[in-house]
């Protein structure tokens, strides 16, 4: 009897303990409250910043020249992913912007380059070009653009779908592709800068039939004209010890000026340098972009209601300056010092207009850049230049000797060889055999490091190295029959200025900074990849990932 009472007593204690741990009957109300808290915790505005051609080491090289309110504010108050890389080839502007915002690679989003050979149309196409739309804000064909060649959604698209189109998306960049691809297919607007003799921000009928009044007002404000002034270093040039000498043989400079040295009189040089286009190759192009972005935030009322808005903002002048003057130039250093000031100006505006702690920013790049190979050679680092025309001539001779004709070659572009498959069939040849024969030929050429066939790209499963990056950038329907990889730091380019496109660290290692609402403070050397960005933002917003995203949310970033 005593034993039974003892067991009943402890049984009751056990049941009471379990009941205490079980959800209460009004737990649904508790979950609803939590959902409300989650909804309220979403930022009012997400600003996605892509700095064109920004290597990671620009953050560290120029760190002491930065103020407290731009890059340093993001680093000190936000999260710094120090080992962030692109995980595909080629590292160009179009694929870069698409990959940042779609959370995947060219293998899936289809933007395999800025321009590529279309195997069906038998011609080169532009990643944002669209003859089915009309220009708005200009009569120039520079306005005939849309995102129709990008095959997947961006996180901004998913935010629009989630909010029943009530959350706005605006894209802003000097470059059309820098505004259009990040903003996605459902954007309210994307605006880009048409220079030449117009100097106006434009769009296309993909988005609207007429410019909003605030854009018209901006275009007639003479803001762009105000930057036709002297470009000199912001600080004493003797303090720019983080870069090479001002006068050297590794920079192109501007037409109408004998040497690529400071200062630059832009008002005098604009005549020989395509008018307003010269601004793109100076830090003032970034300042103008900041001016317009601030006008867009005000004009569109971004961050003013309970639905998260997205501003996709790309700074393009860094790329133009890098291509002109090179990674090690004082012009690049001054451009980043001035960009830091523009970021501070933007953040201060957001603090006032949206509210400090009410917006979230991420900053990354669309690719890095190689140091000028002629400079690298001068300091005994292996580097150099390749001649595509010489290679093509040698290759055509091989085709004639092997197959009796060079007509099986259809196009060579973006380090890819496209074959005339109808001609190969007509000659009774096996496509995979021809591809492999070309691989065996190409690998014998000077400064060709690797070559792979489409058959290999489709059949193999590479998980590391350059081969994996090639596969992530290979789109079965759009890419070529053979892919060629050059030796390290060997490029097809002029002997002045920098370029990009490879899968090497100088092109893949770029910044990734998160800052603002919902972001932890800290840093990591853990490797992150570009496709992780969009899923991280999607997780922060509680929305669906972009529909072909392959990246993973960076949990350690989210607070």
Coordinates of C-alpha atoms in Angstrom, one line a residue:
X1 CA 0.0 0.0 0.0
X2 CA 2.8 2.4 1.0
X3 CA 4.6 1.5 -2.2
X4 CA 1.5 2.4 -4.3
X5 CA 1.1 5.7 -2.6
X6 CA 4.8 6.4 -3.1
X7 CA 4.5 5.7 -6.9
X8 CA 1.3 7.8 -7.2
X9 CA 3.0 10.7 -5.5
X10 CA 6.0 10.7 -7.8
X11 CA 3.8 10.1 -10.8
X12 CA 1.8 13.3 -9.9
X13 CA 5.0 15.2 -9.5
X14 CA 6.2 14.0 -12.9
X15 CA 2.9 15.0 -14.6
X16 CA 3.0 18.4 -13.0
X17 CA 6.6 19.0 -14.2
X18 CA 5.6 18.0 -17.8
X19 CA 2.6 20.2 -17.7
X20 CA 4.7 23.2 -16.6
X21 CA 6.9 22.6 -19.7
X22 CA 4.0 22.2 -22.1
X23 CA 2.7 25.2 -24.1
X24 CA -0.3 26.9 -22.6
X25 CA -3.7 26.8 -24.2
X26 CA -3.2 30.4 -25.4
X27 CA 0.1 29.6 -27.1
X28 CA -1.4 30.6 -30.5
X29 CA -1.8 34.1 -29.1
X30 CA 1.8 34.0 -27.9
X31 CA 3.0 33.0 -31.4
X32 CA 1.0 35.8 -33.0
X33 CA 2.6 38.3 -30.7
X34 CA 6.0 36.9 -31.6
X35 CA 5.1 37.2 -35.3
X36 CA 4.2 40.9 -34.7
X37 CA 7.5 41.4 -33.0
X38 CA 9.3 39.8 -36.0
X39 CA 7.4 41.9 -38.5
X40 CA 8.3 45.1 -36.5
X41 CA 11.9 44.0 -36.4
X42 CA 12.3 44.1 -40.2
X43 CA 14.3 47.1 -41.4
X44 CA 12.3 49.8 -43.1
X45 CA 14.9 50.0 -45.9
X46 CA 17.6 47.6 -47.2
X47 CA 20.4 49.4 -49.1
X48 CA 22.5 46.9 -51.1
X49 CA 25.8 48.6 -52.2
X50 CA 28.0 47.1 -54.8
X51 CA 31.3 48.9 -55.4
X52 CA 32.5 48.1 -58.9
X53 CA 36.0 46.6 -59.0
X54 CA 36.7 46.8 -55.3
X55 CA 39.4 44.5 -54.1
X56 CA 39.3 43.4 -50.4
X57 CA 42.7 45.0 -49.7
X58 CA 41.4 48.5 -50.5
X59 CA 39.7 48.3 -47.1
X60 CA 43.0 47.6 -45.4
X61 CA 45.4 49.6 -47.6
X62 CA 43.5 52.8 -47.3
X63 CA 42.0 52.2 -43.8
X64 CA 44.1 55.0 -42.2
X65 CA 42.8 57.5 -44.7
X66 CA 39.1 56.8 -44.1
X67 CA 37.0 58.8 -41.7
X68 CA 34.8 57.4 -39.0
X69 CA 31.4 57.6 -40.8
X70 CA 31.8 55.5 -43.9
X71 CA 33.7 52.2 -44.3
X72 CA 34.9 52.4 -40.7
X73 CA 31.4 52.8 -39.4
X74 CA 30.3 49.7 -41.2
X75 CA 33.3 47.8 -39.9
X76 CA 33.1 49.0 -36.3
X77 CA 29.3 48.9 -35.9
X78 CA 28.6 46.0 -38.2
X79 CA 30.0 42.7 -39.4
X80 CA 33.1 42.2 -41.5
X81 CA 33.4 39.0 -43.6
X82 CA 37.1 39.2 -44.3
X83 CA 37.4 36.1 -46.4
X84 CA 34.6 36.7 -48.9
X85 CA 35.0 35.4 -52.5
X86 CA 33.3 34.9 -55.8
X87 CA 32.8 31.2 -56.4
X88 CA 32.7 31.2 -60.2
X89 CA 34.3 32.4 -63.4
X90 CA 34.1 34.9 -65.1
X91 CA 34.3 37.8 -62.6
X92 CA 32.7 40.6 -64.7
X93 CA 30.3 43.3 -63.8
X94 CA 27.0 41.8 -65.2
X95 CA 27.5 38.4 -63.6
X96 CA 28.7 40.0 -60.4
X97 CA 25.7 42.2 -59.8
X98 CA 23.3 39.4 -60.8
X99 CA 25.0 36.9 -58.5
X100 CA 25.1 39.2 -55.5
X101 CA 21.4 39.8 -55.6
X102 CA 20.1 36.4 -56.9
X103 CA 22.2 34.3 -54.5
X104 CA 23.4 32.0 -57.2
X105 CA 25.9 31.9 -60.1
X106 CA 25.8 32.2 -63.9
X107 CA 25.2 28.5 -64.1
X108 CA 21.6 29.2 -63.0
X109 CA 20.9 33.0 -63.4
X110 CA 22.2 32.9 -67.0
X111 CA 24.2 36.1 -67.0
X112 CA 27.4 34.6 -68.2
X113 CA 29.2 37.8 -69.1
X114 CA 28.6 41.4 -69.9
X115 CA 28.3 40.5 -73.5
X116 CA 28.1 36.9 -74.8
X117 CA 27.6 35.0 -78.1
X118 CA 24.0 33.8 -78.4
X119 CA 24.1 30.4 -80.0
X120 CA 20.6 30.7 -81.3
X121 CA 20.7 34.2 -82.6
X122 CA 24.2 33.8 -83.9
X123 CA 25.3 37.2 -82.6
X124 CA 26.6 38.9 -79.5
X125 CA 24.0 40.1 -77.0
X126 CA 24.3 42.4 -74.1
X127 CA 23.3 41.3 -70.6
X128 CA 20.8 44.2 -70.1
X129 CA 20.0 45.0 -73.8
X130 CA 16.4 44.8 -74.9
X131 CA 15.1 45.9 -78.3
X132 CA 11.5 45.4 -77.1
X133 CA 11.6 48.4 -74.8
X134 CA 12.0 52.1 -75.5
X135 CA 14.2 54.7 -73.8
X136 CA 12.7 57.0 -71.2
X137 CA 14.4 60.3 -70.5
X138 CA 16.5 60.2 -73.7
X139 CA 16.0 59.2 -77.4
X140 CA 19.4 57.3 -77.3
X141 CA 19.5 53.5 -77.5
X142 CA 21.2 53.6 -74.1
X143 CA 17.7 53.5 -72.7
X144 CA 16.8 50.2 -74.4
X145 CA 17.5 48.1 -71.4
X146 CA 15.8 45.6 -69.1
X147 CA 16.6 42.5 -66.9
X148 CA 14.9 40.0 -69.3
X149 CA 18.1 38.0 -69.9
X150 CA 18.5 37.2 -66.2
X151 CA 16.6 34.0 -65.6
X152 CA 16.0 34.0 -61.8
X153 CA 14.6 36.3 -59.1
X154 CA 16.6 38.6 -56.8
X155 CA 15.9 39.0 -53.1
X156 CA 14.3 42.3 -54.0
X157 CA 11.9 40.4 -56.2
X158 CA 11.0 38.1 -53.4
X159 CA 10.5 41.0 -51.1
X160 CA 8.0 42.5 -53.6
X161 CA 6.2 39.2 -53.8
X162 CA 6.1 38.8 -50.1
X163 CA 4.7 42.3 -49.5
X164 CA 2.1 42.0 -52.3
X165 CA 4.1 44.6 -54.3
X166 CA 3.9 47.1 -51.5
X167 CA 7.6 47.2 -50.7
X168 CA 9.4 49.3 -53.3
X169 CA 12.6 48.5 -55.2
X170 CA 14.7 51.2 -56.8
X171 CA 18.0 50.5 -58.7
X172 CA 20.6 53.3 -59.1
X173 CA 24.0 53.1 -60.9
X174 CA 26.0 55.0 -63.5
X175 CA 26.0 51.7 -65.4
X176 CA 22.7 50.3 -66.7
X177 CA 23.6 46.8 -65.7
X178 CA 24.6 47.9 -62.3
X179 CA 21.1 49.3 -61.7
X180 CA 18.9 46.9 -63.6
X181 CA 20.2 43.4 -62.6
X182 CA 20.2 44.0 -58.9
X183 CA 16.8 45.6 -58.8
X184 CA 15.3 42.5 -60.5
X185 CA 12.3 41.9 -62.6
X186 CA 9.6 43.5 -60.4
X187 CA 11.4 46.7 -59.6
X188 CA 9.5 50.0 -59.5
X189 CA 12.3 51.6 -61.3
X190 CA 16.0 51.3 -62.3
X191 CA 17.9 54.5 -63.3
X192 CA 21.3 54.8 -65.0
X193 CA 23.4 57.7 -66.2
X194 CA 23.6 58.6 -69.9
X195 CA 26.6 60.8 -70.4
X196 CA 28.0 62.0 -73.7
X197 CA 26.3 65.4 -74.4
X198 CA 23.2 64.8 -72.3
X199 CA 24.3 64.0 -68.7
X200 CA 20.9 62.7 -67.6
X201 CA 19.6 59.9 -65.5
X202 CA 17.4 57.7 -67.7
X203 CA 15.3 54.5 -67.6
X204 CA 13.2 52.4 -70.0
X205 CA 9.6 51.6 -70.7
X206 CA 10.2 48.3 -69.0
X207 CA 9.6 50.3 -65.8
X208 CA 7.5 53.4 -66.8
X209 CA 6.5 55.6 -69.7
X210 CA 7.7 58.9 -68.3
X211 CA 10.3 60.0 -65.7
X212 CA 8.9 61.0 -62.3
X213 CA 9.0 64.7 -61.6
X214 CA 11.8 64.3 -59.0
X215 CA 14.0 62.7 -61.7
X216 CA 13.2 65.5 -64.2
X217 CA 14.0 68.0 -61.5
X218 CA 17.3 66.4 -60.7
X219 CA 18.3 66.3 -64.4
X220 CA 17.5 70.0 -64.8
X221 CA 19.3 71.0 -61.6
X222 CA 22.7 71.2 -63.3
X223 CA 24.1 68.9 -60.6
X224 CA 26.1 66.9 -63.1
X225 CA 27.5 70.0 -64.7
X226 CA 28.7 71.1 -61.2
X227 CA 31.3 68.4 -61.2
X228 CA 33.1 69.7 -64.3
X229 CA 35.9 71.1 -62.0
X230 CA 39.4 70.3 -61.0
X231 CA 40.1 66.8 -59.7
X232 CA 43.1 66.9 -57.4
X233 CA 43.9 64.7 -54.4
X234 CA 41.7 65.4 -51.4
X235 CA 44.7 65.4 -49.1
X236 CA 48.3 66.3 -49.8
X237 CA 49.5 63.9 -52.5
X238 CA 52.8 63.3 -50.5
X239 CA 50.7 61.5 -47.9
X240 CA 49.3 59.0 -50.4
X241 CA 52.0 56.5 -49.4
X242 CA 49.7 53.6 -49.9
X243 CA 50.0 53.8 -53.7
X244 CA 52.7 54.1 -56.3
X245 CA 54.3 57.2 -57.8
X246 CA 51.9 59.6 -59.6
X247 CA 53.9 59.6 -62.8
X248 CA 54.6 56.2 -64.3
X249 CA 54.1 54.2 -67.5
X250 CA 51.3 52.0 -66.2
X251 CA 48.4 54.5 -66.6
X252 CA 46.4 55.6 -69.6
X253 CA 45.1 59.0 -68.4
X254 CA 42.8 61.3 -70.4
X255 CA 42.9 62.5 -74.0
X256 CA 44.2 66.1 -74.2
X257 CA 46.6 65.7 -71.2
X258 CA 50.1 64.6 -71.9
X259 CA 50.7 62.8 -68.6
X260 CA 48.4 60.9 -66.2
X261 CA 49.2 63.0 -63.2
X262 CA 47.3 65.2 -60.8
X263 CA 45.5 67.6 -61.2
X264 CA 42.9 67.1 -63.9
X265 CA 41.0 70.0 -65.3
X266 CA 37.7 68.2 -66.1
X267 CA 36.1 71.3 -67.7
X268 CA 38.9 71.6 -70.2
X269 CA 39.2 67.8 -70.8
X270 CA 35.6 67.0 -71.3
X271 CA 35.7 68.1 -75.0
X272 CA 38.1 65.3 -75.9
X273 CA 36.7 62.7 -73.5
X274 CA 33.0 62.3 -74.5
X275 CA 31.6 65.2 -72.5
X276 CA 29.8 64.0 -69.4
X277 CA 31.3 60.5 -69.7
X278 CA 34.6 61.8 -68.3
X279 CA 32.8 62.1 -64.9
X280 CA 32.5 58.4 -64.8
X281 CA 36.3 58.0 -64.7
X282 CA 36.6 60.3 -61.7
X283 CA 35.4 60.0 -58.1
X284 CA 32.8 62.7 -58.9
X285 CA 30.8 60.0 -60.7
X286 CA 30.4 58.3 -57.3
X287 CA 29.4 61.7 -55.8
X288 CA 26.8 62.2 -58.5
X289 CA 25.5 58.7 -57.9
X290 CA 25.2 59.5 -54.1
X291 CA 23.3 62.7 -54.9
X292 CA 20.9 60.8 -57.1
X293 CA 20.4 58.0 -54.6
X294 CA 19.5 60.5 -51.9
X295 CA 17.1 62.2 -54.3
X296 CA 15.6 58.7 -55.0
X297 CA 15.1 58.0 -51.3
X298 CA 13.3 61.3 -50.8
X299 CA 11.4 61.2 -54.1
X300 CA 10.2 57.6 -53.7
X301 CA 9.6 57.9 -49.9
X302 CA 11.8 54.9 -49.3
X303 CA 11.7 53.6 -45.7
X304 CA 8.6 55.5 -44.8
X305 CA 6.0 52.8 -44.0
X306 CA 5.8 49.3 -42.5
X307 CA 6.8 47.5 -45.7
X308 CA 10.5 47.0 -46.3
X309 CA 11.9 48.9 -49.3
X310 CA 15.1 48.0 -51.2
X311 CA 17.6 50.4 -52.7
X312 CA 20.0 48.6 -55.0
X313 CA 22.9 51.0 -55.3
X314 CA 26.1 50.5 -57.4
X315 CA 29.1 52.8 -57.4
X316 CA 30.7 52.4 -60.9
X317 CA 33.4 55.1 -61.0
X318 CA 35.8 52.9 -59.0
X319 CA 35.8 50.5 -62.0
X320 CA 36.3 53.2 -64.6
X321 CA 39.2 54.6 -62.6
X322 CA 40.7 51.2 -62.1
X323 CA 40.6 50.3 -65.7
X324 CA 42.2 53.7 -66.6
X325 CA 44.9 54.0 -63.9
X326 CA 45.4 50.6 -62.3
X327 CA 45.2 49.0 -58.9
X328 CA 48.4 50.8 -57.6
X329 CA 47.6 54.3 -58.7
X330 CA 47.1 57.4 -56.6
X331 CA 43.9 58.0 -58.6
X332 CA 42.4 54.8 -57.3
X333 CA 43.4 55.8 -53.7
X334 CA 41.9 59.2 -54.0
X335 CA 38.7 57.7 -55.5
X336 CA 38.2 55.4 -52.4
X337 CA 39.0 58.2 -50.0
X338 CA 36.3 60.3 -51.6
X339 CA 33.9 57.3 -51.8
X340 CA 34.3 57.0 -48.1
X341 CA 33.1 60.5 -47.7
X342 CA 30.1 59.8 -49.9
X343 CA 29.2 56.8 -47.9
X344 CA 29.3 58.9 -44.7
X345 CA 27.0 61.4 -46.4
X346 CA 24.6 58.7 -47.4
X347 CA 24.5 57.1 -43.9
X348 CA 24.0 60.4 -42.2
X349 CA 21.1 61.1 -44.5
X350 CA 19.6 57.7 -43.8
X351 CA 20.0 58.3 -40.0
X352 CA 17.9 61.5 -40.4
X353 CA 15.3 60.5 -42.9
X354 CA 14.8 56.7 -42.2
X355 CA 16.1 56.6 -38.7
X356 CA 19.3 55.4 -37.1
X357 CA 18.9 51.7 -36.5
X358 CA 15.9 51.4 -38.8
X359 CA 17.7 50.5 -42.0
X360 CA 20.2 47.7 -43.0
X361 CA 23.1 48.0 -45.4
X362 CA 25.4 45.5 -47.0
X363 CA 28.4 46.4 -49.1
X364 CA 30.4 44.2 -51.4
X365 CA 31.9 44.3 -55.0
X366 CA 31.1 42.7 -58.3
X367 CA 34.7 41.6 -58.8
X368 CA 38.3 42.6 -57.9
X369 CA 41.1 43.5 -60.3
X370 CA 44.7 42.4 -61.2
X371 CA 47.6 44.7 -60.7
X372 CA 48.8 46.1 -64.0
X373 CA 50.9 43.2 -65.4
X374 CA 53.5 45.5 -66.8
X375 CA 54.0 46.9 -63.3
X376 CA 54.1 43.4 -61.8
X377 CA 56.8 42.4 -64.4
X378 CA 58.8 45.5 -63.4
X379 CA 59.1 44.1 -59.9
X380 CA 59.9 40.6 -61.1
X381 CA 56.5 39.0 -60.5
X382 CA 55.4 36.7 -63.3
X383 CA 52.8 38.5 -65.4
X384 CA 52.1 39.5 -68.9
X385 CA 49.8 39.9 -71.9
X386 CA 48.3 37.5 -74.4
X387 CA 47.2 38.2 -78.0
X388 CA 43.8 36.8 -78.8
X389 CA 44.3 37.6 -82.5
X390 CA 47.6 35.6 -82.7
X391 CA 45.9 32.7 -80.9
X392 CA 43.0 32.7 -83.2
X393 CA 45.2 32.7 -86.3
X394 CA 47.1 29.7 -85.0
X395 CA 43.9 28.0 -84.0
X396 CA 42.3 28.4 -87.4
X397 CA 45.4 26.9 -89.0
X398 CA 45.0 23.9 -86.8
X399 CA 41.3 23.5 -87.8
X400 CA 42.2 23.7 -91.5
X401 CA 45.0 21.1 -91.1
X402 CA 42.9 18.8 -89.0
X403 CA 39.4 19.0 -90.5
X404 CA 40.1 20.6 -93.9
X405 CA 38.1 23.8 -92.9
X406 CA 37.9 26.5 -90.2
X407 CA 34.2 26.8 -90.7
X408 CA 33.5 24.6 -87.7
X409 CA 34.5 27.7 -85.6
X410 CA 31.6 30.0 -85.0
X411 CA 32.9 32.4 -82.3
X412 CA 35.6 33.1 -79.8
X413 CA 34.7 35.4 -76.9
X414 CA 35.1 35.5 -73.1
X415 CA 37.8 32.8 -73.2
X416 CA 35.3 30.4 -74.7
X417 CA 35.2 28.7 -78.1
X418 CA 31.8 28.2 -79.8
X419 CA 31.6 25.6 -82.5
X420 CA 29.3 25.4 -85.6
X421 CA 27.5 22.2 -84.6
X422 CA 25.6 22.0 -87.9
X423 CA 29.0 22.0 -89.8
X424 CA 30.4 19.4 -87.5
X425 CA 27.4 17.2 -88.1
X426 CA 27.7 17.8 -91.9
X427 CA 31.3 16.6 -91.8
X428 CA 30.2 13.5 -89.9
X429 CA 32.4 14.4 -86.9
X430 CA 31.7 13.5 -83.2
X431 CA 31.1 16.7 -81.2
X432 CA 32.8 15.5 -78.1
X433 CA 35.8 14.3 -80.0
X434 CA 36.2 17.7 -81.7
X435 CA 35.9 19.4 -78.4
X436 CA 38.6 17.3 -76.8
X437 CA 40.9 17.7 -79.8
X438 CA 40.6 21.5 -79.4
X439 CA 41.3 21.2 -75.7
X440 CA 44.4 19.2 -76.5
X441 CA 45.5 21.9 -79.0
X442 CA 44.7 24.9 -76.9
X443 CA 46.7 23.7 -73.9
X444 CA 49.8 23.7 -76.0
X445 CA 49.6 27.5 -76.6
X446 CA 51.7 30.0 -74.7
X447 CA 50.2 31.2 -71.4
X448 CA 47.2 28.8 -71.6
X449 CA 47.0 27.2 -68.1
X450 CA 43.9 25.1 -68.5
X451 CA 41.3 24.1 -71.1
X452 CA 38.1 22.2 -70.6
X453 CA 35.3 21.0 -72.9
X454 CA 31.6 21.4 -72.5
X455 CA 31.3 17.7 -72.3
X456 CA 33.6 17.7 -69.2
X457 CA 31.7 20.6 -67.7
X458 CA 28.4 18.7 -68.1
X459 CA 29.7 15.3 -66.9
X460 CA 32.1 16.0 -64.1
X461 CA 31.4 17.3 -60.6
X462 CA 34.2 19.5 -59.5
X463 CA 34.2 20.6 -55.9
X464 CA 37.3 22.7 -55.6
X465 CA 39.9 24.7 -57.5
X466 CA 39.5 26.7 -60.7
X467 CA 37.6 23.8 -62.2
X468 CA 34.8 24.3 -59.7
X469 CA 34.6 28.0 -60.4
X470 CA 34.5 27.3 -64.1
X471 CA 31.6 24.9 -63.6
X472 CA 29.7 27.4 -61.4
X473 CA 30.0 29.9 -64.2
X474 CA 29.1 27.4 -67.0
X475 CA 25.5 27.7 -68.3
X476 CA 24.8 24.6 -70.4
X477 CA 22.5 26.5 -72.8
X478 CA 24.5 29.7 -73.2
X479 CA 28.2 28.9 -72.6
X480 CA 30.7 27.7 -75.3
X481 CA 32.1 24.3 -76.3
X482 CA 35.6 24.9 -74.9
X483 CA 36.7 27.1 -72.0
X484 CA 40.3 28.4 -71.8
X485 CA 42.1 29.7 -68.7
X486 CA 45.1 31.9 -68.9
X487 CA 48.2 31.8 -66.8
X488 CA 48.2 33.8 -63.5
X489 CA 48.3 37.6 -64.1
X490 CA 48.3 37.1 -67.9
X491 CA 45.5 39.2 -69.5
X492 CA 44.3 40.3 -72.9
X493 CA 44.3 44.0 -72.3
X494 CA 46.3 47.2 -72.9
X495 CA 49.6 47.7 -71.1
X496 CA 48.0 50.4 -69.0
X497 CA 45.3 50.1 -66.4
X498 CA 43.8 47.1 -64.7
X499 CA 41.2 44.5 -65.7
X500 CA 39.4 41.4 -64.2
X501 CA 37.6 38.2 -65.1
X502 CA 39.6 35.4 -63.7
X503 CA 39.0 33.0 -60.8
X504 CA 42.2 34.0 -59.0
X505 CA 42.3 35.8 -55.6
X506 CA 42.9 39.2 -57.0
X507 CA 39.6 39.0 -58.8
X508 CA 37.6 36.9 -56.4
X509 CA 38.5 38.3 -52.9
X510 CA 36.2 41.3 -52.3
X511 CA 34.7 43.0 -49.2
X512 CA 31.5 41.9 -47.5
X513 CA 30.2 44.3 -44.8
X514 CA 26.8 44.2 -43.1
X515 CA 25.6 47.1 -41.0
X516 CA 22.4 48.3 -39.4
X517 CA 19.2 46.8 -38.1
X518 CA 19.3 43.1 -37.4
X519 CA 23.1 42.8 -37.8
X520 CA 25.6 41.7 -35.2
X521 CA 28.8 43.5 -34.5
X522 CA 31.9 41.4 -35.3
X523 CA 34.1 39.8 -38.0
X524 CA 35.1 36.5 -39.3
X525 CA 37.9 34.9 -41.4
X526 CA 35.5 32.0 -42.2
X527 CA 35.1 31.7 -45.9
X528 CA 31.9 33.2 -47.3
X529 CA 30.8 33.4 -50.9
X530 CA 28.9 35.9 -52.9
X531 CA 25.8 33.7 -53.3
X532 CA 25.4 33.8 -49.5
X533 CA 24.4 37.4 -49.5
X534 CA 20.9 37.2 -50.9
X535 CA 19.8 34.3 -48.7
X536 CA 21.2 36.2 -45.7
X537 CA 19.0 39.2 -46.5
X538 CA 16.1 36.9 -47.2
X539 CA 16.5 35.3 -43.8
X540 CA 16.8 38.7 -42.1
X541 CA 13.5 39.8 -43.8
X542 CA 11.7 36.5 -43.3
X543 CA 11.0 36.1 -47.0
X544 CA 11.5 33.4 -49.5
X545 CA 15.0 32.9 -50.9
X546 CA 15.5 33.9 -54.6
X547 CA 14.1 31.1 -56.6
X548 CA 17.4 29.6 -57.7
X549 CA 19.6 30.6 -54.8
X550 CA 22.4 28.2 -54.0
X551 CA 24.0 30.2 -51.2
X552 CA 23.3 29.8 -47.5
X553 CA 22.3 32.4 -44.9
X554 CA 25.2 33.6 -42.8
X555 CA 23.7 32.9 -39.4
X556 CA 26.6 34.5 -37.5
X557 CA 25.8 37.9 -39.2
X558 CA 22.2 38.1 -38.1
X559 CA 21.4 39.4 -34.6

